[in-house]
Structures are given as C-alpha cells and as structure tokens.
Short mmCIF file of C-alpha atoms and ligand atoms in Angstrom, two decimals:
data_model
loop_
_atom_site.label_atom_id
_atom_site.label_comp_id
_atom_site.label_asym_id
_atom_site.label_seq_id
_atom_site.Cartn_x
_atom_site.Cartn_y
_atom_site.Cartn_z
CA MET A 145 -24.16 -2.59 14.53
CA LYS A 146 -21.37 -3.02 16.92
CA LEU A 147 -17.99 -3.55 15.54
CA CYS A 148 -14.44 -4.34 16.59
CA MET A 149 -11.43 -3.88 14.57
CA ILE A 150 -8.42 -5.68 15.81
CA GLY A 151 -5.46 -3.75 14.69
CA ALA A 152 -5.68 -0.14 13.99
CA GLY A 153 -3.25 0.34 11.38
CA TYR A 154 -3.77 1.35 7.85
CA VAL A 155 -6.72 -1.02 7.17
CA GLY A 156 -8.12 -1.08 10.66
CA LEU A 157 -8.17 2.42 11.20
CA VAL A 158 -9.61 3.54 7.91
CA SER A 159 -12.22 0.86 7.71
CA GLY A 160 -13.12 1.57 11.29
CA ALA A 161 -13.48 5.17 10.88
CA CYS A 162 -15.46 4.57 7.68
CA PHE A 163 -17.93 2.07 9.31
CA ALA A 164 -18.48 4.51 12.37
CA ASP A 165 -19.43 7.07 9.88
CA LEU A 166 -22.08 4.89 8.29
CA GLY A 167 -23.70 4.77 11.92
CA ASN A 168 -21.99 1.88 13.49
CA THR A 169 -20.44 1.63 17.00
CA VAL A 170 -16.88 0.77 16.54
CA TYR A 171 -13.97 -0.41 19.01
CA CYS A 172 -10.57 -0.05 17.35
CA VAL A 173 -8.38 -2.21 19.34
CA ASP A 174 -4.60 -2.08 19.17
CA LYS A 175 -2.08 -3.82 21.25
CA ASP A 176 0.48 -0.74 20.62
CA LEU A 177 -0.16 1.59 23.60
CA ASP A 178 1.29 4.56 22.24
CA LYS A 179 -0.73 4.38 18.99
CA VAL A 180 -3.89 3.85 21.18
CA ASN A 181 -2.88 6.82 23.47
CA MET A 182 -2.05 8.89 20.49
CA LEU A 183 -5.38 8.47 18.96
CA ASN A 184 -7.03 9.20 22.06
CA LYS A 185 -5.29 12.44 22.19
CA GLY A 186 -6.60 13.27 18.47
CA LYS A 187 -3.34 12.40 16.83
CA ILE A 188 -3.36 10.35 13.86
CA PRO A 189 -0.55 7.79 13.45
CA ILE A 190 -0.52 7.66 9.74
CA TYR A 191 -0.59 10.02 6.85
CA GLU A 192 -4.20 9.36 4.89
CA PRO A 193 -5.84 12.38 3.29
CA GLY A 194 -9.37 13.00 5.14
CA LEU A 195 -8.74 10.56 7.92
CA ALA A 196 -8.03 13.03 10.45
CA GLU A 197 -11.38 14.60 9.92
CA LEU A 198 -13.32 11.50 9.83
CA ILE A 199 -11.92 10.24 12.86
CA LYS A 200 -12.44 13.66 14.78
CA LYS A 201 -16.05 13.64 13.91
CA ASN A 202 -16.86 9.96 14.70
CA TYR A 203 -14.66 10.08 17.82
CA SER A 204 -16.75 13.01 19.29
CA SER A 205 -19.77 11.41 18.41
CA LYS A 206 -18.71 8.49 20.45
CA ARG A 207 -19.19 6.18 17.68
CA LEU A 208 -15.60 5.38 17.36
CA ILE A 209 -13.45 4.00 20.31
CA PHE A 210 -9.85 3.37 20.56
CA THR A 211 -8.74 0.97 23.33
CA SER A 212 -6.16 -1.82 24.06
CA ASN A 213 -8.86 -3.70 26.08
CA ILE A 214 -9.85 -6.38 23.63
CA GLY A 215 -11.90 -8.34 26.04
CA HIS A 216 -14.11 -5.16 26.59
CA ALA A 217 -14.25 -4.80 22.71
CA ILE A 218 -15.09 -8.22 21.75
CA THR A 219 -17.75 -8.74 24.49
CA HIS A 220 -19.36 -5.70 23.30
CA SER A 221 -19.38 -6.13 19.57
CA ASP A 222 -21.21 -8.31 17.08
CA ILE A 223 -18.73 -8.73 14.19
CA ILE A 224 -14.99 -8.74 14.72
CA PHE A 225 -12.61 -7.84 11.81
CA LEU A 226 -8.93 -9.05 11.95
CA CYS A 227 -6.91 -6.09 10.32
CA VAL A 228 -3.41 -7.15 11.83
CA GLY A 229 -0.52 -7.21 9.75
CA THR A 230 0.71 -10.34 7.55
CA PRO A 231 4.34 -9.32 6.95
CA THR A 232 6.66 -11.44 4.87
CA SER A 233 7.94 -14.30 7.31
CA LYS A 234 11.61 -13.79 8.50
CA ASN A 235 12.60 -17.09 7.62
CA ASN A 236 11.10 -17.81 3.84
CA LYS A 237 8.56 -15.41 1.70
CA SER A 238 5.46 -16.94 3.23
CA ALA A 239 3.22 -14.66 4.89
CA ASP A 240 3.94 -14.39 8.70
CA LEU A 241 0.52 -15.30 10.13
CA SER A 242 1.61 -15.15 13.90
CA TYR A 243 -0.18 -11.88 14.34
CA VAL A 244 -3.56 -13.37 12.79
CA TYR A 245 -3.48 -16.49 14.95
CA LYS A 246 -2.51 -14.83 18.10
CA ALA A 247 -5.46 -12.38 17.62
CA ALA A 248 -7.84 -15.25 16.76
CA SER A 249 -6.52 -16.83 20.23
CA GLU A 250 -7.31 -13.65 22.14
CA ILE A 251 -10.56 -13.25 20.71
CA SER A 252 -11.63 -17.08 21.40
CA LYS A 253 -11.18 -16.05 25.40
CA PHE A 254 -13.96 -13.48 25.15
CA ILE A 255 -16.51 -14.84 22.85
CA ASN A 256 -19.60 -14.56 25.31
CA LYS A 257 -22.34 -14.72 22.62
CA PHE A 258 -22.61 -15.71 18.80
CA LYS A 259 -19.86 -13.32 17.00
CA ILE A 260 -18.82 -13.11 13.54
CA ILE A 261 -15.02 -13.04 13.03
CA VAL A 262 -14.10 -11.68 9.61
CA THR A 263 -10.58 -11.73 8.22
CA LYS A 264 -9.87 -8.62 6.52
CA SER A 265 -6.02 -9.09 6.88
CA THR A 266 -4.55 -10.60 3.47
CA VAL A 267 -4.30 -14.26 4.32
CA PRO A 268 -3.45 -17.48 2.19
CA VAL A 269 -6.11 -19.95 1.38
CA THR A 270 -6.88 -22.05 4.24
CA THR A 271 -6.00 -19.60 6.86
CA GLY A 272 -9.82 -19.40 7.93
CA ASP A 273 -9.88 -22.94 8.51
CA LYS A 274 -7.15 -22.68 10.77
CA ILE A 275 -8.55 -19.65 12.66
CA GLU A 276 -11.73 -21.74 13.01
CA LYS A 277 -9.64 -24.38 14.57
CA ILE A 278 -7.91 -22.16 17.10
CA ILE A 279 -11.05 -20.69 18.59
CA LEU A 280 -12.43 -23.80 18.68
CA GLN A 281 -10.20 -24.92 21.11
CA LYS A 282 -11.87 -22.63 23.64
CA LYS A 283 -15.51 -22.27 22.16
CA ARG A 284 -18.15 -24.47 20.58
CA LYS A 285 -18.99 -24.05 16.93
CA LYS A 286 -22.43 -22.83 17.47
CA LEU A 287 -20.88 -19.51 19.09
CA PHE A 288 -19.09 -18.06 15.89
CA GLU A 289 -18.54 -17.87 12.12
CA VAL A 290 -15.12 -17.17 10.68
CA ILE A 291 -15.51 -15.65 7.25
CA SER A 292 -13.14 -13.69 4.77
CA ASN A 293 -13.70 -10.01 3.72
CA PRO A 294 -10.56 -9.16 1.89
CA GLU A 295 -9.56 -5.47 1.86
CA PHE A 296 -9.01 -3.84 -1.57
CA LEU A 297 -8.34 -0.31 -0.48
CA ARG A 298 -5.42 1.81 -1.53
CA GLU A 299 -3.26 3.67 0.86
CA GLY A 300 -3.68 7.58 -0.37
CA GLU A 301 -7.18 6.96 -1.59
CA ALA A 302 -8.32 4.81 1.11
CA ILE A 303 -11.47 6.43 2.33
CA ARG A 304 -12.75 7.05 -1.24
CA ASP A 305 -11.95 3.39 -1.84
CA PHE A 306 -13.82 2.29 1.18
CA ARG A 307 -16.97 4.47 0.11
CA PHE A 308 -17.04 3.41 -3.49
CA PRO A 309 -15.25 0.10 -3.87
CA ASP A 310 -15.75 -1.69 -6.98
CA ARG A 311 -16.41 -4.82 -5.27
CA ILE A 312 -17.31 -6.28 -1.47
CA VAL A 313 -16.17 -9.72 -1.61
CA ILE A 314 -17.53 -12.01 1.06
CA GLY A 315 -16.22 -15.36 1.54
CA SER A 316 -18.44 -17.61 3.76
CA ASN A 317 -19.78 -21.04 4.18
CA ASN A 318 -22.85 -20.03 5.85
CA LYS A 319 -25.75 -18.00 3.99
CA ASN A 320 -26.83 -16.38 7.15
CA THR A 321 -23.56 -14.77 7.81
CA THR A 322 -23.18 -13.60 4.49
CA ARG A 323 -26.73 -11.94 4.84
CA LYS A 324 -25.47 -10.16 7.95
CA LEU A 325 -22.36 -8.83 6.08
CA GLU A 326 -24.55 -7.88 3.11
CA ALA A 327 -26.73 -5.62 5.48
CA LEU A 328 -23.49 -4.07 6.82
CA TYR A 329 -22.67 -3.04 3.67
CA GLU A 330 -25.94 -2.04 2.51
CA PRO A 331 -25.04 1.75 2.43
CA LEU A 332 -22.32 0.97 -0.14
CA ILE A 333 -24.03 -1.55 -2.15
CA LYS A 334 -27.01 1.20 -2.45
CA LYS A 335 -24.48 3.59 -3.92
CA GLY A 336 -23.31 0.88 -6.55
CA ALA A 337 -20.93 -1.37 -5.12
CA THR A 338 -21.00 -5.01 -6.54
CA PHE A 339 -21.45 -7.55 -3.74
CA PHE A 340 -20.07 -10.61 -4.50
CA ALA A 341 -20.24 -13.92 -2.18
CA THR A 342 -18.38 -16.83 -2.51
CA ASN A 343 -17.00 -19.67 -0.02
CA ARG A 344 -14.06 -18.63 2.50
CA ARG A 345 -11.26 -20.11 0.50
CA GLY A 346 -12.33 -18.59 -2.77
CA ALA A 347 -12.27 -15.01 -1.30
CA GLU A 348 -8.99 -15.82 0.18
CA ILE A 349 -7.52 -16.54 -3.34
CA ILE A 350 -9.59 -13.66 -4.94
CA LYS A 351 -7.35 -11.23 -2.90
CA TYR A 352 -3.84 -12.64 -3.66
CA ALA A 353 -4.92 -13.39 -7.27
CA SER A 354 -5.78 -9.78 -7.78
CA ASN A 355 -2.87 -8.30 -6.11
CA ALA A 356 -0.56 -10.50 -7.93
CA PHE A 357 -2.41 -9.56 -11.19
CA LEU A 358 -2.04 -5.73 -10.55
CA ALA A 359 1.66 -6.41 -9.82
CA THR A 360 2.04 -8.22 -13.20
CA LYS A 361 0.51 -5.54 -15.12
CA ILE A 362 3.05 -2.92 -13.46
CA SER A 363 5.86 -5.17 -14.45
CA TYR A 364 4.82 -6.06 -17.98
CA ILE A 365 4.56 -2.26 -18.72
CA ASN A 366 7.68 -1.49 -17.09
CA GLU A 367 9.40 -4.06 -19.30
CA ILE A 368 7.78 -2.71 -22.39
CA ALA A 369 9.10 0.56 -21.41
CA ASN A 370 12.64 -0.75 -21.53
CA LEU A 371 12.00 -1.82 -25.34
CA CYS A 372 10.57 1.63 -25.88
CA GLU A 373 13.72 3.40 -24.87
CA LYS A 374 15.93 0.95 -27.20
CA THR A 375 13.50 1.81 -30.10
CA ASN A 376 13.07 5.36 -29.66
CA VAL A 377 9.05 4.87 -29.20
CA ASN A 378 7.00 6.78 -26.48
CA ILE A 379 5.66 4.30 -23.73
CA GLU A 380 2.76 6.75 -23.10
CA ASP A 381 1.47 6.21 -26.57
CA VAL A 382 1.79 2.53 -26.13
CA SER A 383 -0.07 2.59 -22.90
CA ILE A 384 -2.77 4.48 -24.51
CA GLY A 385 -3.05 2.28 -27.48
CA MET A 386 -3.08 -0.86 -25.33
CA GLY A 387 -5.61 0.46 -22.71
CA LEU A 388 -8.20 1.22 -25.45
CA ASP A 389 -8.63 -2.37 -25.50
CA LYS A 390 -11.48 -2.84 -22.91
CA ARG A 391 -10.15 -6.50 -22.28
CA ILE A 392 -6.83 -4.73 -21.34
CA GLY A 393 -7.86 -1.38 -19.77
CA SER A 394 -5.94 1.67 -19.28
CA ARG A 395 -5.25 1.38 -15.53
CA PHE A 396 -2.02 0.46 -13.95
CA LEU A 397 -0.32 0.78 -17.28
CA ARG A 398 1.86 3.65 -16.29
CA ALA A 399 5.48 2.97 -16.66
CA GLY A 400 7.91 3.86 -13.42
CA PRO A 401 9.94 2.47 -10.72
CA ALA A 402 9.51 -1.26 -9.26
CA TYR A 403 6.35 -1.67 -7.77
CA GLY A 404 6.56 -1.17 -3.86
CA GLY A 405 4.28 -0.86 -0.96
CA SER A 406 3.05 -2.91 2.14
CA CYS A 407 1.13 -5.38 -0.25
CA PHE A 408 2.45 -6.18 -3.79
CA PRO A 409 5.97 -7.54 -2.78
CA LYS A 410 4.70 -9.42 0.27
CA ASP A 411 1.82 -10.77 -1.50
CA THR A 412 3.29 -11.84 -4.78
CA ASN A 413 5.91 -13.77 -2.45
CA ALA A 414 3.64 -15.38 -0.24
CA LEU A 415 1.43 -16.53 -3.21
CA THR A 416 4.18 -18.44 -4.94
CA VAL A 417 5.00 -19.97 -1.56
CA THR A 418 1.18 -21.18 -1.22
CA GLY A 419 1.50 -22.22 -5.11
CA ASP A 420 4.56 -24.50 -4.03
CA LEU A 421 2.77 -25.99 -0.76
CA TYR A 422 0.08 -27.08 -3.09
CA LYS A 423 2.30 -28.22 -5.71
CA THR A 424 1.36 -25.66 -8.38
CA ASN A 425 4.08 -23.93 -9.93
CA LEU A 426 2.70 -19.90 -10.16
CA SER A 427 5.73 -19.41 -12.79
CA ILE A 428 4.29 -16.22 -14.00
CA ILE A 429 4.12 -14.58 -10.62
CA LYS A 430 7.58 -15.86 -9.82
CA THR A 431 8.84 -14.18 -13.14
CA VAL A 432 7.10 -10.96 -12.10
CA ILE A 433 8.89 -10.93 -8.70
CA LYS A 434 12.31 -11.26 -10.53
CA SER A 435 11.51 -8.59 -13.00
CA ASN A 436 10.45 -6.12 -10.35
CA ALA A 437 13.95 -6.72 -8.38
CA LYS A 438 15.49 -6.30 -11.84
CA ARG A 439 13.65 -3.01 -12.24
CA LYS A 440 15.68 -1.50 -9.51
CA LYS A 441 18.96 -2.43 -10.87
CA ILE A 442 17.73 -0.97 -14.11
CA LEU A 443 16.99 2.44 -12.71
CA ILE A 444 20.09 2.61 -10.70
CA ASN A 445 22.02 1.93 -13.97
CA ARG A 446 20.03 4.73 -15.89
CA ILE A 447 21.22 7.26 -12.98
CA LYS A 448 24.65 6.08 -13.18
CA GLN A 449 24.37 6.54 -17.13
CA ILE A 450 22.91 10.04 -16.68
CA LEU A 451 25.77 11.13 -14.52
CA SER A 452 28.46 9.50 -16.68
CA ASN A 453 29.09 7.19 -14.05
CA LYS A 454 30.49 9.87 -11.83
CA ILE A 455 28.49 9.56 -8.66
CA LYS A 456 30.98 10.46 -6.29
CA ASN A 457 30.26 14.03 -4.54
CA LYS A 458 27.45 14.57 -6.89
CA LYS A 459 24.53 16.23 -5.29
CA ILE A 460 21.58 14.34 -6.02
CA ALA A 461 17.95 15.66 -5.27
CA ILE A 462 15.12 12.98 -4.72
CA LEU A 463 11.73 14.45 -4.79
CA GLY A 464 9.35 11.71 -3.08
CA VAL A 465 10.45 8.74 -1.37
CA THR A 466 7.34 6.86 -0.58
CA PHE A 467 6.27 3.96 -2.88
CA LYS A 468 3.39 6.05 -4.06
CA PRO A 469 1.85 9.68 -3.09
CA ASN A 470 -0.52 10.67 -0.46
CA THR A 471 0.69 8.15 2.02
CA ASP A 472 3.62 8.06 4.46
CA ASP A 473 4.22 4.43 4.03
CA MET A 474 7.86 3.50 2.91
CA ARG A 475 7.34 -0.30 3.02
CA GLU A 476 9.20 -1.75 -0.07
CA SER A 477 9.68 1.60 -1.76
CA SER A 478 12.26 1.51 -4.31
CA SER A 479 13.80 4.78 -2.65
CA LEU A 480 15.01 2.38 -0.12
CA VAL A 481 17.35 0.53 -2.67
CA VAL A 482 18.12 3.57 -5.03
CA ILE A 483 19.17 5.98 -2.05
CA PRO A 484 21.44 3.75 -0.15
CA TYR A 485 23.22 2.66 -3.38
CA LEU A 486 24.00 6.12 -4.33
CA GLN A 487 24.99 7.26 -0.89
CA LYS A 488 27.41 4.10 -0.73
CA LYS A 489 28.94 5.40 -4.10
CA GLY A 490 29.64 8.78 -2.53
CA ALA A 491 26.64 10.84 -3.70
CA ILE A 492 25.30 13.68 -1.18
CA ILE A 493 21.61 12.94 -1.19
CA ASN A 494 19.03 15.69 -0.30
CA TYR A 495 15.48 14.57 -0.49
CA TYR A 496 11.97 16.01 0.18
CA ASP A 497 8.78 14.03 0.75
CA PRO A 498 5.59 15.84 1.61
CA SER A 499 4.72 13.08 4.41
CA GLY A 500 7.86 14.19 6.05
CA LYS A 501 11.40 12.79 7.21
CA LYS A 502 11.91 9.34 7.12
CA LYS A 503 13.56 7.29 9.85
CA GLU A 504 14.79 4.66 7.17
CA PHE A 505 17.57 7.13 6.06
CA SER A 506 18.24 8.79 9.33
CA LYS A 507 21.54 6.75 9.77
CA LEU A 508 22.91 7.42 6.59
CA LYS A 509 25.84 9.60 6.20
CA ASN A 510 25.22 12.32 3.60
CA VAL A 511 21.56 11.74 3.26
CA PHE A 512 19.60 14.89 4.27
CA PHE A 513 15.77 15.75 4.63
CA CYS A 514 14.75 19.07 3.27
CA LYS A 515 11.70 20.87 3.73
CA SER A 516 10.85 22.02 0.16
CA ILE A 517 11.41 21.54 -3.48
CA GLU A 518 13.39 24.78 -3.48
CA THR A 519 16.00 23.77 -0.46
CA VAL A 520 16.04 20.19 -1.82
CA SER A 521 17.09 21.44 -5.48
CA LEU A 522 19.72 23.98 -4.14
CA LYS A 523 23.13 23.25 -6.13
CA ALA A 524 21.85 19.84 -7.40
CA ASP A 525 23.46 18.05 -10.15
CA LEU A 526 20.51 15.89 -10.68
CA ILE A 527 16.96 16.08 -9.48
CA ILE A 528 15.10 12.61 -9.60
CA ILE A 529 11.24 12.56 -9.35
CA HIS A 530 10.67 9.20 -7.62
CA THR A 531 7.10 9.76 -6.49
CA GLU A 532 4.16 11.56 -8.23
CA TRP A 533 2.96 13.81 -5.29
CA ASP A 534 0.88 16.48 -6.93
CA GLU A 535 3.21 19.23 -5.78
CA PHE A 536 5.89 17.67 -8.13
CA LYS A 537 3.54 18.30 -11.13
CA SER A 538 4.08 21.72 -11.93
CA ILE A 539 7.53 22.78 -10.68
CA ASP A 540 9.03 25.93 -12.26
CA PHE A 541 12.47 24.35 -13.21
CA ARG A 542 13.98 27.56 -14.67
CA LYS A 543 13.40 29.46 -11.40
CA LEU A 544 15.23 26.41 -9.57
CA SER A 545 17.86 26.25 -11.93
CA LYS A 546 18.82 30.15 -11.77
CA ASN A 547 22.05 29.54 -9.73
CA LYS A 548 22.79 26.05 -11.30
CA ARG A 549 22.03 23.87 -14.15
CA PHE A 550 21.03 20.53 -12.90
CA LYS A 551 19.87 17.15 -15.05
CA ILE A 552 16.49 15.86 -14.22
CA TYR A 553 15.40 12.24 -14.28
CA ASP A 554 11.53 11.98 -14.18
CA MET A 555 10.73 8.51 -13.02
CA ARG A 556 7.15 9.30 -13.18
CA ASN A 557 6.90 10.92 -16.68
CA LEU A 558 5.15 14.11 -15.17
CA TYR A 559 6.67 16.46 -17.90
CA SER A 560 6.76 16.67 -21.50
CA PRO A 561 10.50 15.67 -22.95
CA LYS A 562 9.72 18.15 -25.81
CA LYS A 563 8.91 20.99 -23.30
CA MET A 564 11.78 20.47 -21.33
CA LYS A 565 14.16 20.14 -24.24
CA LYS A 566 12.59 23.54 -25.39
CA LEU A 567 13.43 24.97 -21.98
CA GLY A 568 16.83 23.68 -22.39
CA PHE A 569 16.81 21.15 -19.72
CA ASN A 570 18.75 17.82 -19.99
CA TYR A 571 15.87 15.83 -19.26
CA PHE A 572 15.39 12.06 -18.93
CA SER A 573 12.24 9.95 -18.16
CA ILE A 574 10.79 6.41 -18.58
CA GLY A 575 10.30 4.76 -21.65
CA ARG A 576 10.34 7.95 -23.89
N1 NAD B 743 -2.06 -1.25 3.77
C1 NAD B 743 -2.77 -1.29 2.85
O1 NAD B 743 -2.81 -0.43 1.94
C2 NAD B 743 -3.65 -2.76 2.63
C3 NAD B 743 -4.53 -2.74 1.80
C4 NAD B 743 -5.27 -4.04 1.79
C5 NAD B 743 -4.88 -5.02 2.62
N2 NAD B 743 -4.15 -5.03 3.51
C6 NAD B 743 -3.93 -6.03 4.40
O2 NAD B 743 -4.42 -5.52 5.66
C7 NAD B 743 -3.38 -5.99 6.77
C8 NAD B 743 -3.08 -4.96 7.56
O3 NAD B 743 -2.38 -4.18 7.03
P1 NAD B 743 -2.04 -2.74 7.39
O4 NAD B 743 -1.28 -1.97 6.54
O5 NAD B 743 -3.09 -2.10 8.20
O6 NAD B 743 -1.04 -3.20 8.74
P2 NAD B 743 -0.32 -2.25 9.82
O7 NAD B 743 0.95 -2.73 10.09
O8 NAD B 743 -0.43 -0.81 9.30
O9 NAD B 743 -1.48 -2.60 11.10
C9 NAD B 743 -1.54 -3.73 11.90
C10 NAD B 743 -1.77 -3.20 13.22
O10 NAD B 743 -2.24 -4.28 13.94
C11 NAD B 743 -1.59 -4.16 15.34
N3 NAD B 743 -2.00 -5.32 15.83
C12 NAD B 743 -1.10 -6.46 15.54
N4 NAD B 743 -1.46 -7.62 16.46
C13 NAD B 743 -2.37 -7.20 17.22
C14 NAD B 743 -3.33 -7.83 18.08
N5 NAD B 743 -2.97 -9.15 18.53
N6 NAD B 743 -4.12 -7.17 18.83
C15 NAD B 743 -4.19 -5.84 18.57
N7 NAD B 743 -3.80 -5.16 17.50
C16 NAD B 743 -2.82 -5.88 16.95
C17 NAD B 743 -0.39 -3.54 15.25
O11 NAD B 743 -0.14 -2.86 16.35
C18 NAD B 743 -0.80 -2.40 13.89
O12 NAD B 743 -0.99 -1.27 14.38
C19 NAD B 743 -2.36 -7.02 6.06
O13 NAD B 743 -2.70 -8.17 6.00
C20 NAD B 743 -2.31 -6.24 4.76
O14 NAD B 743 -1.79 -6.83 3.73
C21 NAD B 743 -3.47 -3.71 3.57
#
C-alpha cells in the first residue's frame, strides 16, 4: 500500500519505517526542514534502538521517502496517518490540537481521490468528528474517511512494540475502512496481534483510558513504597506478591521516581479536562496527577535527608536523566525538577546519560555533562541512579570509591541493599 505519515517524530518515524519494512511505500512528511534534510542525509534525529538500521534499509530500497512536500505525499498515498504532536496547551491542561487541525486542513487541499485519514496522534474523544468537519469544508464526504488508530508503542522499545503489539485498535464508523486497515496490519495480526475494531470515539477513549490506567498503577505502587519505607517492608516483595494475582498483573508495579515522558503527564491532564467538559468528574485521575507531582517532592526530601540537609557545595553525580532508558526524550522527566532544585541549593551536579548531553541543563550553573560513569562519579559525595539504563546495572562501586567514599541513592532499586551493606556502602533505595 502507499502510505503517508504526517509528522516524522517518535511515532511517525518509527511506524513509517516499520510499515515500509512490511513492504509498503511510505512518505514521511515533516514541516521541520532540518529534520527532513537530516533524514535524507542518513542521520536519525531521535535515539531509538534499531531505528537507524531499519531506516537505512528501507530508505535505500526506496520504500521510505522523507519529504516536506505534503501535497506530493498525499496525492500519491491511499492511507494518511496523522502523527503530529498533541502537547499540553499553554493556557490550560487540555491537549493542544492545533497541529492536528492544521495538518487536517493541509491534507484537505490535496485530496484527489479516496483517502483514509487515520489519527495516530493521541487525541481527545470527538477530535475525529472535528477533523472530518475541517476536511468537509474543502472536499466531499465520498472522497475520504476519518478513522482512529491510537498508537501504543513505547519509546526505547518502539520497534518491537510495533512489530509485536498486544493489540491494534481501529476506531471507524465504516466497515469497509476497517477491513482496509485490517489488511494493512495483516502481517502483524498473523504473528499474533489482536485486532480490535470499535467506533471512532471508542478508540479515542481507549488510548487515554489506557495511559491514565498505567499512570495510576505507577503512582499506586509509588505510594505503597512510601508505606514500605515507614514499616520496614520490602516493596519488591509487595510488588511480586500483588503481581502474582492475574487480575492485577506484575507489570508497571515497580516503584521509582514520578512517571514522566511525552505521554502520561500530558494525557492524564488532557483526560481530566475532557471529563470536565462532559461534566464527568474523573476524580481518580485527578488524584493520580497530584500524587505524581508530590512524588518529585518526596524524592527531593529524601535526597536532603540522605545529605543531612547539607546540599551546598555537595558534589552530586546523576546517572541517567531521561524519563526512562533507551530514549533521549527528556519531556517531563523528574530529573527536570530534581536537578534544578539541587543546583539552586548550591550543589555541584555532574550527570551522565548514555543518550548524551541535554540542552535542558546547558544554562544551569554548576551542572556539567560527563561522558562516563567513571568521570561522573569522580569525587562525588552522592551518586543518584535516576534512570535504569543497562550500563548502570552492574557498576563496580568498589572501584569507583577508591579515592572517595560516597553515598548511593538508587531510585530504580537496581542493587541489593544487603550486598551493598556488605560492601560497606551507605546505600539507599526506594521502598526497601
Ligand atoms: N512518543 C511516544 O512514545 C508516543 C507513543 C504513543 C502515542 N504518541 C502520540 O503520538 C503523537 C506524536 O507524538 P511524537 O512523540 O511522535 O511527537 P514528536 O513531537 O516527536 O513529533 C511530531 C512531529 O510532527 C511534526 N509536525 C507537526 N505539524 C506538522 C505538519 N502540519 N506537517 C508535518 N509535520 C508536522 C513536527 O515537526 C514533529 O517532527 C502525540 O499525540 C503523542 O501523544 C506518542
């Protein structure tokens, strides 16, 4: 099939490359000329394991085309996927749909024959209706169908998630269109993905309800971890004991920092706004949002406690600053709150992240990027493990502490408290 992805970000680029790898011809359109030029030169603008190889392979076989010429891409495609951002609005906590509506309006100019327009961006319920209205201003109803196909891939595991999804959700009010999408996804369905079709509004709600539920699970276990710390119970045991119940499930029950990233914070907020709009009080999600904000304060207080409230001039090494491993995405990472706080209180921060230096910290005095675990830990008073990148899972702390003893705050529970104690380290973790 001939496909067009509008927006070559995390979702558009990954799903575009994966669809091309399944044998489709895919136009990846982005309005950001620098990004398009970069991609055409073989440079990948995001950090996502396996993506560079996949793009290279499909680009050279001409199944994957990067362009800023939206008109050409649309006239030559049968199915158009909207993959533009839906960030939090500047004025309130709703989803900013201006990119979606602008893209819809641009698409409408170039519809020359029947097109299926698929919303992959996460959008509030009834957005599909509005996209349809925008296109109807320029084109007849017979020429297009707007459907929803929410994306569930996770950064860091995006290619695997695309290839082996738990489910493919299609929200469409037209059976023929649903069948066409089923045909497009057939290779994944054959490998075991469940294809679930519902109406357009239903699919829009499924995406938000899923993300808000996962955010709830994280906040829930984080609060239980607080209780474990007070009662001398190991949160890991509690997570295992709970997760063995199939109704609960073991995933997303790992206590740690506040949830972050480009999806959970903005989607939980947007969902509560939608609830309010329809006079439905989504009180559980509102509480989760508050709990997550409080989580950042709780961890800061813990750091203060570990350093006996003496932060000024303390050398703090941070291992990992992204919201999760295997991505360079800094959006809503709790490090964006923790690092500036410690810096303001006079700490000297050295951080190392395998995905590289971050522009978010470049203007902060006394915040330095280091290129390895060894350099970041040099003369540190405290090492904080913030993100669970693989290379932080087997650190030789004895070697690192040859010149200076440091404390360790492991926010991801990567090490055993018992073993660390045996090695003589002043080691702190979450809920243990
Ligand atoms: N990042 C994720 O892990 C993830 C997972 C599932 C769903 N989503 C959802 O998918 C959507 C996209 O997320 P993302 O992280 O890929 O965003 P992103 O910010 O990485 O990428 C969006 C891209 O769209 C481009 N763009 C915006 N308007 C355009 C237009 N009119 N024409 C062409 N290009 C345009 C931007 O330049 C940018 O490159 C969001 O709604 C998000 O909530 C994201």
